[in-house]
mmCIF file of C-alpha atoms in Angstrom:
data_model
loop_
_atom_site.group_PDB
_atom_site.id
_atom_site.type_symbol
_atom_site.label_atom_id
_atom_site.label_comp_id
_atom_site.label_asym_id
_atom_site.label_seq_id
_atom_site.Cartn_x
_atom_site.Cartn_y
_atom_site.Cartn_z
ATOM 1 C CA MET C 1 -1.250 6.691 17.082
ATOM 2 C CA ASN C 2 -3.937 4.382 15.375
ATOM 3 C CA LEU C 3 -7.138 5.173 13.739
ATOM 4 C CA THR C 4 -9.205 5.382 16.914
ATOM 5 C CA GLN C 5 -6.890 7.667 18.680
ATOM 6 C CA ARG C 6 -6.346 10.170 15.669
ATOM 7 C CA LEU C 7 -10.179 10.165 15.289
ATOM 8 C CA LEU C 8 -10.918 10.856 19.183
ATOM 9 C CA THR C 9 -8.024 13.492 19.092
ATOM 10 C CA ALA C 10 -9.476 15.419 16.137
ATOM 11 C CA ILE C 11 -12.860 15.318 17.913
ATOM 12 C CA ALA C 12 -11.390 17.091 21.085
ATOM 13 C CA VAL C 13 -9.321 19.277 19.145
ATOM 14 C CA LEU C 14 -12.435 20.536 17.437
ATOM 15 C CA GLY C 15 -14.543 20.496 20.577
ATOM 16 C CA LEU C 16 -17.206 18.477 19.135
ATOM 17 C CA THR C 17 -19.835 16.898 21.263
ATOM 18 C CA ASN C 18 -22.468 14.386 20.600
ATOM 19 C CA VAL C 19 -20.314 12.602 17.921
ATOM 20 C CA THR C 20 -20.831 9.134 16.759
ATOM 21 C CA VAL C 21 -18.257 7.471 15.084
ATOM 22 C CA ASN C 22 -18.585 3.994 13.351
ATOM 23 C CA LEU C 23 -15.151 2.539 13.095
ATOM 24 C CA THR C 24 -16.360 -0.952 11.741
ATOM 25 C CA ALA C 25 -16.757 0.084 8.114
ATOM 26 C CA VAL C 26 -13.156 0.804 7.553
ATOM 27 C CA ALA C 27 -10.447 -0.297 10.058
ATOM 28 C CA GLN C 28 -7.468 -1.908 10.451
ATOM 29 C CA PRO C 29 -7.417 -5.861 9.921
ATOM 30 C CA ALA C 30 -8.174 -7.378 13.067
ATOM 31 C CA ASN C 31 -7.269 -10.943 12.349
ATOM 32 C CA ASP C 32 -4.181 -13.005 10.993
ATOM 33 C CA PHE C 33 -6.229 -13.736 7.595
ATOM 34 C CA ALA C 34 -6.977 -9.859 6.920
ATOM 35 C CA GLN C 35 -3.518 -8.812 7.713
ATOM 36 C CA ARG C 36 -1.756 -11.310 5.499
ATOM 37 C CA VAL C 37 -4.166 -10.949 2.478
ATOM 38 C CA LEU C 38 -4.015 -7.051 2.642
ATOM 39 C CA ALA C 39 -0.108 -7.256 2.924
ATOM 40 C CA VAL C 40 -0.140 -8.960 -0.276
ATOM 41 C CA HIS C 41 -2.326 -6.779 -2.124
ATOM 42 C CA ASN C 42 -0.447 -3.914 -0.788
ATOM 43 C CA GLN C 43 2.967 -5.364 -1.929
ATOM 44 C CA TYR C 44 1.763 -5.434 -5.386
ATOM 45 C CA ARG C 45 0.441 -1.994 -5.285
ATOM 46 C CA ALA C 46 3.538 -0.781 -3.826
ATOM 47 C CA GLU C 47 5.491 -2.134 -7.056
ATOM 48 C CA VAL C 48 3.680 0.297 -9.330
ATOM 49 C CA ASN C 49 3.668 3.338 -6.752
ATOM 50 C CA VAL C 50 0.020 3.113 -6.151
ATOM 51 C CA PRO C 51 -1.120 3.943 -2.474
ATOM 52 C CA ASP C 52 -1.900 1.152 -0.059
ATOM 53 C CA ALA C 53 -5.524 -0.206 0.040
ATOM 54 C CA ARG C 54 -7.309 -0.275 3.494
ATOM 55 C CA TRP C 55 -9.229 -3.147 4.905
ATOM 56 C CA SER C 56 -12.968 -2.772 4.862
ATOM 57 C CA ASN C 57 -14.795 -4.841 7.274
ATOM 58 C CA THR C 58 -17.839 -4.432 5.277
ATOM 59 C CA LEU C 59 -16.553 -5.546 2.276
ATOM 60 C CA ALA C 60 -15.259 -8.485 3.962
ATOM 61 C CA GLN C 61 -18.676 -9.211 5.606
ATOM 62 C CA ASP C 62 -20.258 -9.055 1.776
ATOM 63 C CA ALA C 63 -17.227 -11.445 0.351
ATOM 64 C CA GLN C 64 -17.927 -13.941 3.275
ATOM 65 C CA GLN C 65 -21.553 -14.177 2.147
ATOM 66 C CA TRP C 66 -20.510 -14.966 -1.368
ATOM 67 C CA ALA C 67 -17.454 -17.407 -0.369
ATOM 68 C CA ASP C 68 -20.114 -19.284 1.887
ATOM 69 C CA THR C 69 -22.318 -19.778 -1.276
ATOM 70 C CA LEU C 70 -19.678 -20.592 -3.626
ATOM 71 C CA ALA C 71 -18.344 -23.162 -1.180
ATOM 72 C CA ALA C 72 -21.854 -24.611 -0.463
ATOM 73 C CA ARG C 73 -21.829 -25.124 -4.265
ATOM 74 C CA GLY C 74 -18.533 -27.164 -4.011
ATOM 75 C CA GLY C 75 -16.370 -24.419 -5.080
ATOM 76 C CA ASP C 76 -17.528 -23.650 -8.547
ATOM 77 C CA LEU C 77 -16.681 -19.937 -9.271
ATOM 78 C CA GLU C 78 -19.158 -17.616 -10.372
ATOM 79 C CA HIS C 79 -18.999 -13.644 -9.930
ATOM 80 C CA SER C 80 -21.972 -12.507 -7.525
ATOM 81 C CA ARG C 81 -24.433 -10.247 -9.325
ATOM 82 C CA ASN C 82 -25.182 -8.301 -6.146
ATOM 83 C CA ARG C 83 -21.808 -6.735 -5.322
ATOM 84 C CA ASN C 84 -23.356 -3.249 -4.722
ATOM 85 C CA GLY C 85 -20.700 -1.759 -7.441
ATOM 86 C CA ALA C 86 -17.672 -3.316 -5.735
ATOM 87 C CA GLY C 87 -15.115 -5.322 -7.858
ATOM 88 C CA GLU C 88 -14.546 -9.037 -7.314
ATOM 89 C CA ASN C 89 -11.847 -11.524 -7.533
ATOM 90 C CA LEU C 90 -12.417 -15.237 -6.953
ATOM 91 C CA TRP C 91 -10.018 -18.012 -6.240
ATOM 92 C CA ALA C 92 -10.581 -21.651 -5.438
ATOM 93 C CA GLY C 93 -8.238 -24.609 -4.723
ATOM 94 C CA SER C 94 -7.875 -27.666 -2.714
ATOM 95 C CA ALA C 95 -8.730 -27.179 0.578
ATOM 96 C CA GLY C 96 -5.893 -26.463 3.137
ATOM 97 C CA GLY C 97 -3.403 -26.909 -0.009
ATOM 98 C CA PHE C 98 -2.563 -23.174 -0.231
ATOM 99 C CA SER C 99 -1.387 -20.351 2.136
ATOM 100 C CA TYR C 100 -3.465 -17.082 2.322
ATOM 101 C CA GLU C 101 -0.566 -15.598 0.434
ATOM 102 C CA ASP C 102 -0.583 -18.269 -2.468
ATOM 103 C CA MET C 103 -4.186 -17.483 -3.114
ATOM 104 C CA VAL C 104 -3.555 -13.830 -3.762
ATOM 105 C CA ASN C 105 -0.218 -14.395 -5.448
ATOM 106 C CA GLY C 106 -2.129 -16.603 -7.836
ATOM 107 C CA TRP C 107 -3.737 -13.222 -9.072
ATOM 108 C CA GLY C 108 -0.561 -11.304 -8.743
ATOM 109 C CA GLU C 109 1.092 -14.006 -11.078
ATOM 110 C CA GLU C 110 -0.932 -12.609 -14.015
ATOM 111 C CA LYS C 111 1.476 -9.436 -13.765
ATOM 112 C CA GLN C 112 3.721 -11.093 -16.176
ATOM 113 C CA TYR C 113 1.066 -10.639 -19.021
ATOM 114 C CA PHE C 114 0.379 -6.906 -17.880
ATOM 115 C CA MET C 115 1.234 -4.019 -19.733
ATOM 116 C CA ALA C 116 0.383 -0.392 -18.823
ATOM 117 C CA GLY C 117 -2.393 1.157 -20.548
ATOM 118 C CA LYS C 118 -6.060 1.958 -20.619
ATOM 119 C CA PHE C 119 -8.241 -0.878 -19.787
ATOM 120 C CA PRO C 120 -8.735 -3.456 -21.682
ATOM 121 C CA ASP C 121 -5.512 -3.063 -23.598
ATOM 122 C CA VAL C 122 -3.402 -3.826 -20.813
ATOM 123 C CA SER C 123 -2.348 -7.398 -21.717
ATOM 124 C CA THR C 124 0.410 -8.679 -23.625
ATOM 125 C CA THR C 125 -1.525 -11.527 -24.846
ATOM 126 C CA GLY C 126 -4.281 -9.390 -26.076
ATOM 127 C CA SER C 127 -6.885 -10.559 -23.746
ATOM 128 C CA TRP C 128 -7.755 -8.284 -20.666
ATOM 129 C CA SER C 129 -9.028 -11.476 -18.873
ATOM 130 C CA ASP C 130 -5.362 -12.872 -18.538
ATOM 131 C CA VAL C 131 -4.460 -10.021 -16.265
ATOM 132 C CA GLY C 132 -7.980 -8.903 -14.805
ATOM 133 C CA HIS C 133 -7.284 -10.050 -11.244
ATOM 134 C CA TYR C 134 -4.163 -8.292 -11.297
ATOM 135 C CA THR C 135 -5.386 -5.067 -12.489
ATOM 136 C CA GLN C 136 -8.196 -5.132 -10.074
ATOM 137 C CA MET C 137 -5.627 -5.604 -7.216
ATOM 138 C CA ILE C 138 -3.510 -2.401 -8.452
ATOM 139 C CA TRP C 139 -6.280 -0.335 -9.631
ATOM 140 C CA ARG C 140 -5.099 3.301 -8.536
ATOM 141 C CA ASP C 141 -8.708 4.175 -7.864
ATOM 142 C CA THR C 142 -9.452 1.374 -5.627
ATOM 143 C CA THR C 143 -8.776 2.393 -1.928
ATOM 144 C CA ASP C 144 -10.675 -0.368 0.156
ATOM 145 C CA VAL C 145 -10.515 -4.294 0.175
ATOM 146 C CA GLY C 146 -12.061 -6.852 1.956
ATOM 147 C CA CYS C 147 -11.768 -10.594 1.665
ATOM 148 C CA ALA C 148 -13.318 -13.815 3.112
ATOM 149 C CA ILE C 149 -12.390 -17.654 2.822
ATOM 150 C CA ALA C 150 -14.905 -20.484 2.900
ATOM 151 C CA SER C 151 -14.666 -24.077 2.402
ATOM 152 C CA GLY C 152 -16.808 -26.956 0.944
ATOM 153 C CA GLY C 153 -16.699 -29.860 -1.315
ATOM 154 C CA GLY C 154 -13.104 -30.369 -0.601
ATOM 155 C CA MET C 155 -12.092 -26.813 -1.763
ATOM 156 C CA ASP C 156 -11.307 -23.372 -0.064
ATOM 157 C CA VAL C 157 -12.709 -20.394 -2.069
ATOM 158 C CA LEU C 158 -11.367 -16.847 -1.340
ATOM 159 C CA VAL C 159 -13.657 -14.048 -2.456
ATOM 160 C CA CYS C 160 -12.158 -10.524 -2.300
ATOM 161 C CA ARG C 161 -14.123 -7.319 -3.036
ATOM 162 C CA TYR C 162 -12.896 -3.979 -3.950
ATOM 163 C CA SER C 163 -14.158 -0.444 -3.607
ATOM 164 C CA PRO C 164 -14.318 1.562 -5.976
ATOM 165 C CA ALA C 165 -14.399 -1.142 -8.420
ATOM 166 C CA GLY C 166 -11.777 -1.257 -10.942
ATOM 167 C CA ASN C 167 -11.203 -2.616 -14.620
ATOM 168 C CA TYR C 168 -13.294 0.341 -16.240
ATOM 169 C CA GLN C 169 -13.020 0.479 -20.175
ATOM 170 C CA GLY C 170 -10.874 3.379 -21.131
ATOM 171 C CA GLU C 171 -9.437 4.270 -18.083
ATOM 172 C CA SER C 172 -5.969 3.640 -17.009
ATOM 173 C CA VAL C 173 -5.016 1.129 -14.296
ATOM 174 C CA TYR C 174 -2.511 3.561 -12.647
#
């Protein structure tokens, strides 16, 4: 039973009337890009026994706006100052040269330097920035992810947003 069917069943069982349900904020990934990107995120989360993240269309829409901005600038990466409290991972590479999985795995490869602990003491190199993308992906309290891709200046730009954000000082990653 999919999410829509479960919600409609719950509404019917409870006998609720005049109920409005917004299914666009958190939904099953509706396209190949979303399914593939979410699958890679959840693969890394499963490796550390963290629950799967859900796809958020709202986060994906926000990420699309920033990806478009970065692509228009030629792919120079800079974190958005207007994330509404969401975490953010950025990736850029030659246009058409990488699969969606390659892009997300670029962050996942940081796990080779990861050590469990309280942030920011989570890297064998002594620098949390060597694992910061990875820790955001596997952050236990993060439940929702939404990503977007844009191209410009010969570059593909991937932006992923996470809610709640991770990488909080003094907190355990998982």
